[in-house]
mmCIF file of C-alpha atoms in Angstrom:
data_model
loop_
_atom_site.group_PDB
_atom_site.id
_atom_site.type_symbol
_atom_site.label_atom_id
_atom_site.label_comp_id
_atom_site.label_asym_id
_atom_site.label_seq_id
_atom_site.Cartn_x
_atom_site.Cartn_y
_atom_site.Cartn_z
ATOM 1 C CA MET A 63 11.655 -1.134 -18.046
ATOM 2 C CA ALA A 64 14.716 -1.356 -20.307
ATOM 3 C CA ARG A 65 16.012 -4.867 -21.128
ATOM 4 C CA ARG A 66 19.131 -5.737 -23.091
ATOM 5 C CA ARG A 67 18.594 -7.941 -26.118
ATOM 6 C CA PRO A 68 20.678 -9.239 -28.983
ATOM 7 C CA THR A 69 20.487 -6.779 -31.888
ATOM 8 C CA SER A 70 19.255 -9.546 -34.217
ATOM 9 C CA LEU A 71 16.039 -10.099 -32.278
ATOM 10 C CA ARG A 72 12.879 -8.115 -32.985
ATOM 11 C CA THR A 73 11.090 -6.594 -30.124
ATOM 12 C CA SER A 74 7.385 -6.978 -29.391
ATOM 13 C CA VAL A 75 6.883 -3.293 -30.085
ATOM 14 C CA GLU A 76 8.389 -3.709 -33.586
ATOM 15 C CA ASP A 77 6.180 -6.585 -34.291
ATOM 16 C CA ILE A 78 3.050 -4.730 -33.209
ATOM 17 C CA ALA A 79 4.037 -1.798 -35.633
ATOM 18 C CA ALA A 80 4.781 -4.362 -38.443
ATOM 19 C CA SER A 81 1.437 -6.032 -38.009
ATOM 20 C CA LYS A 82 -0.377 -2.667 -38.325
ATOM 21 C CA ARG A 83 1.303 -2.030 -41.624
ATOM 22 C CA ALA A 84 -0.109 -5.290 -43.124
ATOM 23 C CA PRO A 85 -2.499 -4.800 -46.048
ATOM 24 C CA GLN A 86 -6.042 -4.405 -44.965
ATOM 25 C CA THR A 87 -7.894 -7.639 -45.872
ATOM 26 C CA PRO A 88 -10.707 -9.640 -44.245
ATOM 27 C CA GLN A 89 -7.968 -11.830 -42.735
ATOM 28 C CA THR A 90 -5.837 -9.069 -41.225
ATOM 29 C CA GLU A 91 -8.983 -7.189 -39.953
ATOM 30 C CA SER A 92 -10.164 -10.272 -38.103
ATOM 31 C CA PRO A 93 -9.701 -10.048 -34.261
ATOM 32 C CA THR A 94 -8.044 -13.426 -34.454
ATOM 33 C CA TYR A 95 -5.170 -11.951 -36.360
ATOM 34 C CA LYS A 96 -4.110 -9.572 -33.637
ATOM 35 C CA LEU A 97 -0.995 -10.497 -31.686
ATOM 36 C CA ALA A 98 -2.146 -11.972 -28.454
ATOM 37 C CA PHE A 99 -0.280 -9.510 -26.328
ATOM 38 C CA ALA A 100 -1.663 -6.557 -28.294
ATOM 39 C CA ASP A 101 -5.283 -7.660 -28.207
ATOM 40 C CA ASP A 102 -7.103 -5.777 -25.411
ATOM 41 C CA ASP A 103 -10.339 -7.772 -25.862
ATOM 42 C CA PHE A 104 -8.358 -11.058 -25.385
ATOM 43 C CA LEU A 105 -6.330 -9.689 -22.448
ATOM 44 C CA THR A 106 -9.383 -8.447 -20.563
ATOM 45 C CA SER A 107 -11.444 -11.607 -21.173
ATOM 46 C CA GLU A 108 -12.549 -13.822 -18.323
ATOM 47 C CA ASP A 109 -10.446 -16.736 -19.355
ATOM 48 C CA ILE A 110 -7.210 -14.606 -19.030
ATOM 49 C CA ARG A 111 -7.893 -13.547 -15.463
ATOM 50 C CA GLY A 112 -4.970 -15.681 -14.162
ATOM 51 C CA VAL A 113 -2.584 -13.864 -16.510
ATOM 52 C CA ARG A 114 -3.824 -10.473 -15.371
ATOM 53 C CA PHE A 115 -3.225 -11.564 -11.753
ATOM 54 C CA GLN A 116 0.348 -12.457 -12.777
ATOM 55 C CA LEU A 117 0.907 -9.164 -14.602
ATOM 56 C CA GLU A 118 -0.392 -7.072 -11.580
ATOM 57 C CA TYR A 119 2.029 -8.929 -9.430
ATOM 58 C CA LEU A 120 4.942 -8.676 -11.763
ATOM 59 C CA LYS A 121 4.823 -4.985 -12.857
ATOM 60 C CA PRO A 122 5.215 -3.439 -9.371
ATOM 61 C CA GLU A 123 7.731 -6.193 -8.413
ATOM 62 C CA PHE A 124 9.995 -5.349 -11.359
ATOM 63 C CA HIS A 125 9.991 -1.642 -10.474
ATOM 64 C CA LEU A 126 10.522 -2.161 -6.752
ATOM 65 C CA ARG A 127 13.408 -4.530 -7.438
ATOM 66 C CA GLU A 128 14.890 -2.022 -9.922
ATOM 67 C CA ARG A 129 14.780 0.603 -7.218
ATOM 68 C CA GLY A 130 16.406 -1.782 -4.757
ATOM 69 C CA ILE A 131 13.619 -1.538 -2.195
ATOM 70 C CA ASN A 132 13.852 -4.481 0.141
ATOM 71 C CA SER A 133 11.447 -3.623 2.964
ATOM 72 C CA THR A 134 8.592 -1.317 3.734
ATOM 73 C CA VAL A 135 6.695 0.341 6.581
ATOM 74 C CA VAL A 136 3.008 0.093 5.699
ATOM 75 C CA LEU A 137 0.362 2.528 6.909
ATOM 76 C CA PHE A 138 -3.331 1.541 6.830
ATOM 77 C CA GLY A 139 -6.171 3.829 7.771
ATOM 78 C CA GLY A 140 -9.257 5.670 6.853
ATOM 79 C CA ALA A 141 -9.531 7.611 3.584
ATOM 80 C CA ARG A 142 -12.129 9.892 5.250
ATOM 81 C CA ILE A 143 -10.004 11.213 8.108
ATOM 82 C CA PRO A 144 -9.279 14.885 7.354
ATOM 83 C CA GLU A 145 -6.184 16.877 7.776
ATOM 84 C CA PRO A 146 -6.387 18.966 11.079
ATOM 85 C CA GLY A 147 -8.171 22.227 10.418
ATOM 86 C CA LYS A 148 -9.804 20.928 7.162
ATOM 87 C CA PRO A 149 -13.472 20.123 6.830
ATOM 88 C CA ALA A 150 -14.701 16.604 7.341
ATOM 89 C CA TRP A 151 -15.677 16.101 3.679
ATOM 90 C CA ALA A 152 -17.022 12.558 4.098
ATOM 91 C CA ALA A 153 -19.368 13.287 6.950
ATOM 92 C CA LYS A 154 -23.012 12.451 6.366
ATOM 93 C CA ASN A 155 -24.421 13.985 9.526
ATOM 94 C CA GLU A 156 -23.344 16.029 12.556
ATOM 95 C CA THR A 157 -22.292 13.017 14.593
ATOM 96 C CA GLN A 158 -19.942 11.828 11.828
ATOM 97 C CA LYS A 159 -18.691 15.440 11.329
ATOM 98 C CA ALA A 160 -17.747 15.817 15.024
ATOM 99 C CA ASN A 161 -16.088 12.441 15.163
ATOM 100 C CA LEU A 162 -14.090 12.790 11.959
ATOM 101 C CA GLU A 163 -12.916 16.197 13.007
ATOM 102 C CA ASN A 164 -11.823 14.839 16.308
ATOM 103 C CA SER A 165 -10.041 11.966 14.464
ATOM 104 C CA ALA A 166 -8.031 14.434 12.422
ATOM 105 C CA ARG A 167 -5.273 14.080 15.063
ATOM 106 C CA TYR A 168 -4.563 10.632 13.530
ATOM 107 C CA TYR A 169 -3.673 12.329 10.248
ATOM 108 C CA GLU A 170 -0.967 14.246 12.110
ATOM 109 C CA GLU A 171 0.220 11.094 13.927
ATOM 110 C CA ALA A 172 0.408 9.179 10.662
ATOM 111 C CA ARG A 173 2.342 11.988 9.129
ATOM 112 C CA ARG A 174 4.817 12.073 11.988
ATOM 113 C CA PHE A 175 5.123 8.300 12.013
ATOM 114 C CA ALA A 176 6.018 8.292 8.368
ATOM 115 C CA ARG A 177 8.666 10.983 8.959
ATOM 116 C CA LEU A 178 10.260 8.925 11.692
ATOM 117 C CA ALA A 179 10.323 5.837 9.421
ATOM 118 C CA SER A 180 11.715 7.822 6.546
ATOM 119 C CA GLU A 181 14.594 9.131 8.707
ATOM 120 C CA THR A 182 15.568 5.572 9.349
ATOM 121 C CA ALA A 183 15.071 4.678 5.618
ATOM 122 C CA LYS A 184 17.488 7.584 4.748
ATOM 123 C CA MET A 185 20.305 6.095 6.812
ATOM 124 C CA LEU A 186 19.799 2.794 4.807
ATOM 125 C CA ASP A 187 19.820 4.488 1.382
ATOM 126 C CA TYR A 188 16.067 4.158 1.031
ATOM 127 C CA LYS A 189 16.448 0.399 0.564
ATOM 128 C CA GLU A 190 14.739 -0.487 3.853
ATOM 129 C CA PHE A 191 11.689 0.871 5.783
ATOM 130 C CA VAL A 192 10.273 2.717 2.850
ATOM 131 C CA VAL A 193 6.825 4.182 3.656
ATOM 132 C CA THR A 194 4.004 2.484 1.808
ATOM 133 C CA THR A 195 0.269 3.465 1.705
ATOM 134 C CA GLY A 196 -2.871 2.844 -0.402
ATOM 135 C CA GLY A 197 -2.020 6.015 -2.229
ATOM 136 C CA GLY A 198 -5.305 7.781 -1.587
ATOM 137 C CA PRO A 199 -6.523 10.535 0.824
ATOM 138 C CA GLY A 200 -6.868 10.632 4.577
ATOM 139 C CA VAL A 201 -4.332 8.506 6.467
ATOM 140 C CA MET A 202 -2.839 7.410 3.252
ATOM 141 C CA GLU A 203 -2.070 10.958 2.138
ATOM 142 C CA ALA A 204 -0.665 11.675 5.610
ATOM 143 C CA GLY A 205 1.794 8.792 5.236
ATOM 144 C CA ASN A 206 3.032 9.798 1.905
ATOM 145 C CA ARG A 207 3.151 13.448 3.022
ATOM 146 C CA GLY A 208 5.246 12.597 6.031
ATOM 147 C CA ALA A 209 7.837 10.921 3.782
ATOM 148 C CA ALA A 210 7.734 13.984 1.386
ATOM 149 C CA ASP A 211 8.338 16.258 4.352
ATOM 150 C CA VAL A 212 11.834 14.833 4.653
ATOM 151 C CA CYS A 213 12.421 14.413 0.968
ATOM 152 C CA ALA A 214 12.067 10.603 1.152
ATOM 153 C CA PRO A 215 10.527 8.430 -1.495
ATOM 154 C CA SER A 216 7.256 6.639 -0.690
ATOM 155 C CA ILE A 217 5.128 4.044 -2.345
ATOM 156 C CA GLY A 218 1.370 4.420 -3.290
ATOM 157 C CA LEU A 219 -0.579 1.260 -4.056
ATOM 158 C CA ASN A 220 -3.818 2.594 -5.589
ATOM 159 C CA ILE A 221 -6.827 0.608 -6.696
ATOM 160 C CA VAL A 222 -9.648 1.367 -9.169
ATOM 161 C CA LEU A 223 -12.840 1.831 -7.245
ATOM 162 C CA PRO A 224 -16.379 2.732 -8.323
ATOM 163 C CA HIS A 225 -15.750 6.225 -7.110
ATOM 164 C CA GLU A 226 -12.446 6.808 -8.787
ATOM 165 C CA GLN A 227 -9.409 7.058 -6.385
ATOM 166 C CA ALA A 228 -6.626 9.278 -7.632
ATOM 167 C CA PRO A 229 -3.263 9.130 -6.173
ATOM 168 C CA ASN A 230 -2.470 11.795 -3.546
ATOM 169 C CA SER A 231 0.137 14.324 -4.643
ATOM 170 C CA PHE A 232 2.738 13.210 -2.156
ATOM 171 C CA VAL A 233 3.332 9.699 -3.604
ATOM 172 C CA THR A 234 6.674 9.444 -5.351
ATOM 173 C CA PRO A 235 5.566 9.475 -9.055
ATOM 174 C CA ASP A 236 7.651 6.463 -10.250
ATOM 175 C CA LEU A 237 6.434 4.550 -7.114
ATOM 176 C CA SER A 238 2.763 5.092 -7.899
ATOM 177 C CA PHE A 239 1.025 1.950 -8.851
ATOM 178 C CA ASN A 240 -2.569 1.068 -9.720
ATOM 179 C CA PHE A 241 -4.390 -2.226 -9.216
ATOM 180 C CA HIS A 242 -7.595 -3.858 -10.391
ATOM 181 C CA TYR A 243 -7.384 -6.777 -7.996
ATOM 182 C CA PHE A 244 -7.400 -6.381 -4.228
ATOM 183 C CA ALA A 245 -5.632 -9.745 -3.868
ATOM 184 C CA THR A 246 -2.455 -8.644 -5.836
ATOM 185 C CA ARG A 247 -2.459 -5.331 -4.066
ATOM 186 C CA LYS A 248 -2.490 -7.039 -0.668
ATOM 187 C CA ILE A 249 0.524 -9.177 -1.689
ATOM 188 C CA HIS A 250 2.521 -5.982 -2.384
ATOM 189 C CA PHE A 251 1.386 -4.429 0.849
ATOM 190 C CA LEU A 252 2.600 -7.309 3.004
ATOM 191 C CA MET A 253 5.445 -9.133 1.151
ATOM 192 C CA ARG A 254 8.086 -6.510 2.021
ATOM 193 C CA ALA A 255 6.462 -5.142 5.245
ATOM 194 C CA LYS A 256 8.775 -4.790 8.220
ATOM 195 C CA ALA A 257 6.189 -2.916 10.189
ATOM 196 C CA ILE A 258 2.406 -2.302 9.859
ATOM 197 C CA ALA A 259 0.703 0.722 11.379
ATOM 198 C CA VAL A 260 -3.063 0.579 11.466
ATOM 199 C CA PHE A 261 -4.958 3.871 12.065
ATOM 200 C CA PRO A 262 -8.739 4.260 12.566
ATOM 201 C CA GLY A 263 -10.528 3.352 9.428
ATOM 202 C CA GLY A 264 -13.512 1.520 7.994
ATOM 203 C CA PHE A 265 -14.146 -1.853 6.219
ATOM 204 C CA GLY A 266 -10.967 -1.645 4.117
ATOM 205 C CA THR A 267 -8.745 -0.879 7.076
ATOM 206 C CA LEU A 268 -10.335 -3.718 9.080
ATOM 207 C CA ASP A 269 -9.870 -6.114 6.168
ATOM 208 C CA GLU A 270 -6.174 -5.190 5.802
ATOM 209 C CA PHE A 271 -5.562 -5.427 9.567
ATOM 210 C CA PHE A 272 -7.213 -8.815 10.007
ATOM 211 C CA GLU A 273 -5.522 -10.159 6.832
ATOM 212 C CA ALA A 274 -2.023 -9.270 8.254
ATOM 213 C CA LEU A 275 -2.933 -10.802 11.684
ATOM 214 C CA THR A 276 -4.142 -14.025 9.990
ATOM 215 C CA LEU A 277 -0.980 -14.359 7.989
ATOM 216 C CA ILE A 278 1.201 -13.866 11.098
ATOM 217 C CA GLN A 279 -0.997 -16.076 13.228
ATOM 218 C CA THR A 280 -0.798 -18.989 10.679
ATOM 219 C CA GLY A 281 2.899 -18.532 10.023
ATOM 220 C CA ARG A 282 2.445 -17.525 6.403
ATOM 221 C CA MET A 283 4.207 -14.236 7.165
ATOM 222 C CA ASP A 284 7.110 -13.440 9.551
ATOM 223 C CA ARG A 285 6.305 -11.755 12.828
ATOM 224 C CA VAL A 286 6.543 -7.927 12.435
ATOM 225 C CA PRO A 287 5.428 -5.150 14.595
ATOM 226 C CA VAL A 288 1.762 -4.493 14.088
ATOM 227 C CA LEU A 289 0.678 -1.226 15.651
ATOM 228 C CA LEU A 290 -2.871 -0.176 16.403
ATOM 229 C CA PHE A 291 -3.045 3.615 16.720
ATOM 230 C CA GLY A 292 -5.822 4.857 18.965
ATOM 231 C CA ALA A 293 -6.632 2.929 22.152
ATOM 232 C CA ASP A 294 -10.000 4.664 22.493
ATOM 233 C CA PHE A 295 -11.112 4.001 18.926
ATOM 234 C CA TRP A 296 -10.086 0.313 18.803
ATOM 235 C CA GLY A 297 -11.361 -0.365 22.355
ATOM 236 C CA LYS A 298 -14.785 0.644 21.178
ATOM 237 C CA VAL A 299 -14.784 -1.019 17.701
ATOM 238 C CA ILE A 300 -13.400 -4.447 18.565
ATOM 239 C CA ASP A 301 -13.456 -6.387 21.878
ATOM 240 C CA PHE A 302 -10.377 -8.519 21.422
ATOM 241 C CA GLN A 303 -10.732 -9.883 24.965
ATOM 242 C CA ALA A 304 -14.231 -11.167 24.092
ATOM 243 C CA LEU A 305 -12.818 -13.104 21.268
ATOM 244 C CA ALA A 306 -10.178 -14.662 23.426
ATOM 245 C CA ASP A 307 -12.675 -15.381 26.200
ATOM 246 C CA ALA A 308 -15.044 -17.007 23.601
ATOM 247 C CA GLY A 309 -12.131 -19.332 22.559
ATOM 248 C CA THR A 310 -12.329 -18.225 18.893
ATOM 249 C CA ILE A 311 -8.766 -16.959 19.088
ATOM 250 C CA ALA A 312 -5.938 -18.050 21.305
ATOM 251 C CA PRO A 313 -5.431 -16.314 24.620
ATOM 252 C CA ASP A 314 -2.160 -14.843 23.486
ATOM 253 C CA ASP A 315 -3.277 -13.765 20.020
ATOM 254 C CA PRO A 316 -3.874 -10.196 21.180
ATOM 255 C CA GLU A 317 -0.083 -10.105 21.752
ATOM 256 C CA LEU A 318 0.271 -10.102 17.909
ATOM 257 C CA PHE A 319 -0.297 -6.354 17.952
ATOM 258 C CA THR A 320 0.522 -3.355 20.113
ATOM 259 C CA VAL A 321 -1.849 -0.489 20.867
ATOM 260 C CA VAL A 322 -0.243 2.945 20.704
ATOM 261 C CA ASP A 323 -1.415 6.496 20.681
ATOM 262 C CA SER A 324 1.555 8.522 19.288
ATOM 263 C CA ALA A 325 4.008 8.323 16.437
ATOM 264 C CA GLU A 326 6.986 8.307 18.779
ATOM 265 C CA GLU A 327 5.442 5.443 20.861
ATOM 266 C CA GLY A 328 4.775 3.432 17.708
ATOM 267 C CA TRP A 329 8.209 3.981 16.192
ATOM 268 C CA ASP A 330 9.875 3.071 19.473
ATOM 269 C CA VAL A 331 8.099 -0.353 19.316
ATOM 270 C CA VAL A 332 9.593 -0.884 15.802
ATOM 271 C CA CYS A 333 13.113 0.263 16.904
ATOM 272 C CA ARG A 334 13.063 -2.105 19.886
ATOM 273 C CA PHE A 335 11.905 -5.028 17.769
ATOM 274 C CA TYR A 336 14.725 -4.564 15.206
ATOM 275 C CA GLY A 337 17.417 -3.174 17.552
ATOM 276 C CA LEU A 338 17.459 0.126 15.736
ATOM 277 C CA GLU A 339 18.630 3.479 17.063
ATOM 278 C CA PRO A 340 15.629 5.639 17.696
ATOM 279 C CA THR A 341 15.211 8.483 15.248
ATOM 280 C CA GLU A 342 13.783 11.900 16.011
ATOM 281 C CA ASP A 343 11.279 13.955 14.070
ATOM 282 C CA VAL A 344 13.492 16.653 12.629
ATOM 283 C CA PHE A 345 10.840 18.290 10.434
ATOM 284 C CA LEU A 346 10.701 22.007 10.905
ATOM 285 C CA GLY A 347 7.820 22.904 8.466
ATOM 286 C CA ASP A 348 4.191 23.563 9.039
#
């Protein structure tokens, strides 16, 4: 990111280049001679973890501020949910294959929901309600794809995983970020979120959903629409009433989210919450 500076000041890049031109001696070849910010071993050491946390927060923050993005619409959901008509690549048995193929409708709902959000973002010069996903496949791809359908920018917050996750091809390239720490990634998911749409998913989706609910419940985050897509799925996976009956959550805590089944139903909840004019899905493509 470009920064103005007085012409008399040397840049860090210039100093790195200058240090490499120093005569090769035992002193200059020692790891201790390296400039701290150019020393990969030092920067990736355990003692510098706090600095890396800060850097992972600051880099996306600088770029998002530079783009003037003030608020987002976040889509969470399973990476394993296929596009309709495509094979369930993640299925490990016939039961999973049938269920994942049946869940493919959520890919299309996520795509349409992202289009609706992006039509509102367009009216606000893409400063508000910008679609944001985890940047990967499945529901994440559907969200970024929905924005791309209407030529809108969208954000992808990828993370390095044991099985490498690559950004899907629909993320806006200069809004494609990569994280090492789940914690800093979660900060960027939620700090600008004006709406959170949660589609069927696995451990990661559940983690993100409950993190958002906890922050809202405890007043650490402003109340925003939290949408659970798929009454049938969530009714089987989590018995919220049982939690309330057990007294482990407040009786009105299930009111922190709204269960919906369609993109239009979900976006209508967002529009009513913020007093927005409803938008229509104007996409005429496939």
